[in-house]
Each structure stands twice: as structure tokens, then as C-alpha cells.
Amino acid sequence: GPEMGGTHVQLKGRNFFPFKEILDEIDNANDTFCAFLDLKVRVPAVVTNSTRATCISPPSYYWHQSRVELTLNGVEYTDDDRIFYYYKPPLLFDVQPREGPVRGGTKVTVSGTNFQDTGQIRCSFGGSTVPGTFISTT
């Protein structure tokens, strides 16, 4: 997610509590957290069922990744952490050409910084999303 935080992080696993039968007995607001270990930050988490929990990533302008664990009681944490990766948001400098026919098909070059070669680059034009191609870091 972006370094400014705010990404909805979904944790998947097994035996997350509360199960439906005890949902009302668990204090999600005060006991359930995602711990971003490398940032030394805990953020509230919500367990939605026995295999899923969600939390919102905190900002991280220094670390590029953090191990994440879950606690359901505020004390004991999961045995195995997972890595959450941060990135600098892309900044656009220019788009060429700036116009094209309504039917589409025009090759467009987008210039900017902080682009990542993820293999999943997409461009959106008026609600239509199309695959993009990463050309260069410079």
C-alpha cells in the first residue's frame, strides 16, 4: 500500500475468533489489533469470521515493508507474520498525446516518477481500464 497508509489490509487464516456464537462476547474495539512489527505500531483490527480479519495500514515514510501479526486479546499474537509492502505513490508529469479518437486505440505514453514494474500496470480512460506496459525507471 501507499506510504501514507490507509490501505484496508485483509488477513486470512484459521481459527480466528470470534466465531458467530461468541461474537458479542469479544471486545473487537479494545482487544483486536494488527501489529506492524517493524514500525512498532498497533492499529485496530476487526475479525469478521473465523478465517478473516481486517485493519487499516498506518503510515510509514521510513520503512519499505513491515511484518504484520494479529492479536485477538491484546496480548498474544499469531505465530507467523506476513509482510506488508509500502510504496511511494506514483506522480504523473505528462501524458502524450493528450487527446485521441473516441473509438480508442491510441497509444499513450505516461511520464512520471515512483512507477513500479509490478507486471500489473493499468491505465484508466473514462471508466475503462486497459493493461499498461512498464518502459523504464528513468
XYZ file of N, CA and C in Angstrom:
414
model
N 0.820 -1.192 0.000
C 0.000 0.000 0.000
C 0.856 1.245 0.000
N 0.244 2.388 -0.215
C 0.997 3.638 -0.243
C 1.596 3.979 1.122
N 2.728 4.684 1.102
C 3.438 5.001 2.337
C 2.632 5.896 3.271
N 1.609 6.577 2.765
C 0.806 7.421 3.641
C -0.220 6.625 4.440
N -0.246 5.293 4.236
C -1.162 4.433 4.975
C -2.569 4.484 4.396
N -3.510 3.918 5.138
C -4.904 3.944 4.729
C -5.360 2.764 3.898
N -4.494 1.786 3.671
C -4.873 0.600 2.899
C -5.642 -0.372 3.789
N -6.770 -0.861 3.299
C -7.521 -1.895 4.017
C -6.780 -3.217 3.827
N -6.202 -3.718 4.899
C -5.407 -4.944 4.871
C -6.292 -6.093 5.342
N -6.364 -7.140 4.550
C -7.167 -8.304 4.907
C -6.233 -9.444 5.293
N -6.406 -9.943 6.494
C -5.625 -11.072 6.981
C -6.473 -12.328 6.862
N -5.895 -13.359 6.276
C -6.602 -14.630 6.112
C -5.869 -15.699 6.905
N -6.618 -16.552 7.554
C -6.005 -17.609 8.345
C -7.032 -18.620 8.788
N -6.778 -19.224 9.948
C -7.695 -20.216 10.513
C -7.882 -19.923 11.991
N -9.009 -20.397 12.472
C -9.299 -20.343 13.907
C -9.274 -18.937 14.482
N -9.591 -17.941 13.652
C -9.752 -16.597 14.186
C -11.032 -16.597 15.008
N -10.965 -15.964 16.097
C -12.167 -15.773 16.889
C -12.536 -14.315 16.713
N -13.735 -13.890 16.899
C -14.825 -14.675 17.441
C -15.573 -15.445 16.375
N -15.954 -16.646 16.707
C -16.913 -17.357 15.878
C -18.274 -16.724 16.132
N -19.237 -17.020 15.287
C -20.566 -16.413 15.417
C -21.135 -16.545 16.829
N -20.918 -17.694 17.462
C -21.515 -17.940 18.772
C -20.989 -16.991 19.849
N -19.748 -16.519 19.710
C -19.177 -15.682 20.762
C -18.851 -14.273 20.281
N -19.348 -13.900 19.122
C -19.041 -12.591 18.548
C -19.348 -11.460 19.522
N -20.468 -11.547 20.233
C -20.854 -10.476 21.148
C -20.012 -10.439 22.418
N -19.306 -11.525 22.732
C -18.506 -11.578 23.955
C -17.112 -10.980 23.773
N -16.632 -10.911 22.547
C -15.288 -10.400 22.280
C -15.364 -8.892 22.077
N -14.427 -8.187 22.666
C -14.393 -6.733 22.543
C -13.448 -6.360 21.407
N -13.952 -6.399 20.167
C -13.129 -6.083 18.997
C -12.443 -4.731 19.143
N -13.131 -3.747 19.705
C -12.593 -2.390 19.758
C -11.387 -2.267 20.677
N -11.299 -3.086 21.721
C -10.217 -2.934 22.689
C -9.224 -4.085 22.740
N -9.525 -5.192 22.077
C -8.671 -6.372 22.192
C -8.005 -6.804 20.893
N -8.535 -6.399 19.764
C -8.129 -6.962 18.480
C -7.313 -5.942 17.695
N -6.055 -6.308 17.372
C -5.156 -5.379 16.694
C -4.320 -6.086 15.633
N -3.929 -5.325 14.618
C -2.841 -5.714 13.727
C -1.599 -5.018 14.261
N -0.533 -5.757 14.418
C 0.734 -5.176 14.845
C 1.651 -5.098 13.634
N 2.061 -3.893 13.279
C 3.056 -3.679 12.232
C 4.393 -3.642 12.965
N 5.015 -4.820 13.065
C 6.139 -5.037 13.972
C 7.326 -4.127 13.710
N 7.703 -3.945 12.456
C 8.883 -3.137 12.156
C 8.642 -1.654 12.414
N 7.380 -1.252 12.435
C 7.032 0.140 12.729
C 6.791 0.349 14.214
N 6.650 -0.776 14.941
C 6.314 -0.736 16.365
C 4.993 -0.004 16.586
N 4.000 -0.365 15.750
C 2.683 0.274 15.792
C 1.608 -0.803 15.797
N 0.590 -0.588 16.633
C -0.612 -1.427 16.608
C -1.771 -0.580 16.106
N -2.599 -1.174 15.253
C -3.798 -0.494 14.771
C -4.994 -1.408 15.019
N -6.172 -0.830 15.244
C -7.353 -1.660 15.488
C -7.628 -2.606 14.329
N -8.101 -3.793 14.671
C -8.497 -4.790 13.671
C -9.908 -5.257 13.994
N -10.580 -5.754 12.983
C -11.917 -6.314 13.160
C -11.911 -7.726 12.586
N -12.309 -8.691 13.406
C -12.451 -10.067 12.944
C -13.858 -10.210 12.398
N -13.967 -10.604 11.131
C -15.281 -10.717 10.503
C -15.819 -12.144 10.527
N -14.940 -13.126 10.582
C -15.359 -14.521 10.734
C -14.154 -15.338 11.181
N -14.264 -16.642 11.203
C -13.196 -17.483 11.754
C -11.948 -17.543 10.881
N -11.996 -16.956 9.671
C -10.826 -17.005 8.787
C -10.373 -15.639 8.281
N -11.050 -14.557 8.692
C -10.684 -13.239 8.157
C -10.731 -12.141 9.207
N -9.747 -11.253 9.097
C -9.712 -10.040 9.909
C -9.222 -8.914 9.008
N -9.599 -7.690 9.327
C -9.151 -6.544 8.539
C -8.637 -5.449 9.462
N -7.715 -4.662 8.925
C -7.231 -3.471 9.615
C -6.778 -2.478 8.551
N -6.455 -1.274 8.979
C -6.017 -0.233 8.049
C -4.547 0.055 8.314
N -3.741 0.024 7.262
C -2.294 0.207 7.425
C -1.976 1.611 7.938
N -1.012 1.700 8.861
C -0.551 3.008 9.325
C 0.438 3.592 8.319
N 0.719 4.891 8.407
C 1.730 5.455 7.514
C 3.129 4.939 7.850
N 3.996 4.911 6.831
C 5.396 4.536 7.029
C 6.236 5.236 5.980
N 6.887 6.306 6.382
C 7.708 7.067 5.439
C 9.168 6.636 5.493
N 9.508 5.751 6.438
C 10.889 5.323 6.585
C 11.077 3.885 6.119
N 10.242 2.968 6.623
C 10.351 1.557 6.274
C 9.621 1.278 4.974
N 10.151 0.370 4.167
C 9.508 -0.013 2.909
C 8.649 -1.265 3.060
N 8.765 -1.910 4.202
C 7.952 -3.087 4.471
C 7.866 -3.271 5.974
N 6.870 -4.033 6.396
C 6.745 -4.350 7.812
C 6.100 -5.720 7.963
N 6.583 -6.463 8.934
C 5.929 -7.712 9.293
C 4.630 -7.369 10.031
N 3.581 -8.141 9.752
C 2.273 -7.895 10.370
C 1.812 -9.161 11.085
N 1.318 -8.990 12.300
C 0.720 -10.081 13.064
C -0.617 -9.610 13.621
N -1.406 -10.554 14.104
C -2.742 -10.276 14.630
C -2.831 -10.720 16.079
N -3.467 -9.904 16.912
C -3.811 -10.319 18.268
C -5.320 -10.207 18.444
N -5.881 -11.172 19.113
C -7.324 -11.191 19.363
C -7.655 -10.859 20.808
N -6.605 -10.738 21.642
C -6.838 -10.431 23.051
C -5.940 -9.303 23.558
N -5.190 -8.669 22.677
C -4.319 -7.571 23.065
C -2.994 -8.006 23.655
N -2.782 -9.318 23.823
C -1.565 -9.821 24.464
C -0.850 -10.851 23.600
N -1.558 -11.903 23.215
C -0.966 -12.988 22.433
C -1.123 -12.695 20.942
N -0.045 -12.950 20.190
C -0.046 -12.672 18.751
C 0.059 -13.967 17.957
N -0.263 -13.879 16.684
C -0.140 -15.032 15.799
C 1.301 -15.517 15.772
N 1.491 -16.784 15.441
C 2.826 -17.385 15.419
C 3.634 -17.002 14.189
N 2.953 -16.680 13.110
C 3.672 -16.400 11.861
C 3.219 -15.056 11.297
N 4.206 -14.225 11.007
C 3.890 -12.909 10.467
C 3.865 -12.948 8.947
N 3.298 -11.930 8.373
C 3.280 -11.733 6.919
C 3.829 -10.344 6.634
N 4.379 -10.166 5.441
C 4.990 -8.889 5.069
C 3.968 -7.999 4.363
N 3.891 -6.749 4.806
C 3.114 -5.720 4.118
C 4.132 -4.768 3.501
N 4.004 -4.536 2.192
C 4.958 -3.695 1.471
C 4.386 -2.299 1.250
N 5.204 -1.294 1.500
C 4.839 0.098 1.260
C 5.479 0.584 -0.032
N 4.835 1.517 -0.691
C 5.412 2.137 -1.880
C 5.107 3.626 -1.887
N 5.955 4.364 -2.582
C 5.689 5.782 -2.802
C 4.630 5.876 -3.893
N 3.608 6.709 -3.706
C 2.575 6.797 -4.740
C 3.142 7.365 -6.036
N 2.687 6.864 -7.174
C 3.173 7.393 -8.445
C 2.747 8.845 -8.637
N 3.628 9.613 -9.247
C 3.336 11.009 -9.592
C 3.402 11.152 -11.106
N 2.361 11.686 -11.695
C 2.321 11.881 -13.146
C 2.878 13.246 -13.504
N 3.764 13.272 -14.523
C 4.308 14.526 -15.037
C 3.644 14.927 -16.342
N 3.386 13.936 -17.196
C 2.890 14.260 -18.533
C 2.181 13.053 -19.134
N 1.262 13.325 -20.043
C 0.568 12.302 -20.821
C 0.607 12.748 -22.273
N 1.104 11.885 -23.161
C 1.202 12.227 -24.587
C 0.694 11.077 -25.439
N -0.090 11.288 -26.438
C -0.751 12.554 -26.749
C -1.849 12.846 -25.731
N -2.326 14.051 -25.703
C -3.336 14.472 -24.734
C -4.756 14.233 -25.219
N -4.905 13.828 -26.458
C -6.236 13.527 -26.985
C -6.128 12.476 -28.071
N -7.265 11.867 -28.370
C -7.317 10.837 -29.398
C -8.760 10.582 -29.783
N -8.975 9.714 -30.756
C -10.337 9.442 -31.210
C -11.175 8.754 -30.124
N -12.471 8.997 -30.151
C -13.398 8.423 -29.184
C -13.379 6.900 -29.233
N -13.154 6.317 -30.390
C -13.169 4.858 -30.526
C -11.995 4.197 -29.805
N -10.997 4.982 -29.392
C -9.850 4.437 -28.674
C -8.773 3.952 -29.615
N -7.864 3.153 -29.082
C -6.797 2.579 -29.884
C -5.540 3.417 -29.958
N -5.536 4.592 -29.336
C -4.357 5.455 -29.374
C -3.342 5.000 -28.328
N -2.090 4.840 -28.739
C -1.021 4.508 -27.797
C -0.682 5.777 -27.017
N -0.719 5.687 -25.695
C -0.487 6.831 -24.819
C 0.756 6.561 -23.981
N 1.620 7.565 -23.860
C 2.805 7.468 -23.012
C 2.598 8.337 -21.779
N 2.757 7.736 -20.614
C 2.602 8.439 -19.344
C 3.985 8.590 -18.729
N 4.363 9.820 -18.397
C 5.663 10.090 -17.774
C 5.445 10.482 -16.318
N 6.352 10.045 -15.463
C 6.234 10.382 -14.056
C 7.339 9.749 -13.246
N 7.092 9.633 -11.966
C 8.073 9.050 -11.057
C 7.374 8.092 -10.088
N 8.157 7.257 -9.455
C 7.674 6.263 -8.487
C 6.820 5.176 -9.123
N 6.969 4.938 -10.415
C 6.270 3.826 -11.054
C 6.997 2.538 -10.668
N 6.247 1.497 -10.405
C 6.816 0.206 -10.033
C 6.529 -0.809 -11.132
N 7.521 -1.585 -11.501
C 7.347 -2.618 -12.523
C 6.748 -3.860 -11.868
N 5.445 -3.817 -11.629
C 4.760 -4.902 -10.921
C 4.251 -5.990 -11.849
N 4.239 -5.711 -13.150
C 3.638 -6.643 -14.085
C 2.124 -6.532 -14.121
N 1.576 -5.592 -13.363
C 0.123 -5.414 -13.296
C -0.267 -3.958 -13.527
N 0.474 -3.250 -14.349
C 0.193 -1.835 -14.608
C -1.090 -1.707 -15.411
N -1.931 -0.763 -15.001
C -3.203 -0.498 -15.675
C -3.353 1.007 -15.866
N -4.056 1.395 -16.919
C -4.409 2.790 -17.180
C -5.922 2.878 -17.305
N -6.496 3.954 -16.803
C -7.945 4.150 -16.886
C -8.254 5.356 -17.746
N -9.215 5.176 -18.634
C -9.689 6.234 -19.517
C -11.204 6.276 -19.422
N -11.736 7.292 -18.773
C -13.182 7.449 -18.700
C -13.912 6.234 -18.177
N -13.355 5.558 -17.217
C -14.015 4.397 -16.636
C -13.603 3.069 -17.243
N -12.899 3.096 -18.362
C -12.398 1.857 -18.971
C -10.947 1.652 -18.555
N -10.636 0.453 -18.093
C -9.278 0.137 -17.662
C -8.636 -0.794 -18.677
N -7.390 -0.463 -19.042
C -6.657 -1.261 -20.027
C -5.275 -1.590 -19.475
N -4.656 -2.695 -19.932
C -3.301 -3.029 -19.493
C -2.301 -1.974 -19.955
N -1.288 -1.746 -19.126
C -0.201 -0.840 -19.480
C 1.099 -1.610 -19.562
N 2.127 -0.960 -20.076
C 3.449 -1.565 -20.197
C 4.463 -0.676 -19.501
N 5.243 -1.253 -18.592
C 6.311 -0.516 -17.922
C 7.482 -0.403 -18.887
N 7.971 0.821 -19.106
C 9.054 1.019 -20.069
C 10.398 1.196 -19.381
N 10.472 2.085 -18.384
C 11.770 2.411 -17.811
C 11.607 3.088 -16.460
N 12.648 2.991 -15.636
C 12.648 3.707 -14.358
C 13.181 5.122 -14.510
N 13.719 5.455 -15.672
C 14.269 6.803 -15.881
C 13.530 7.533 -16.977
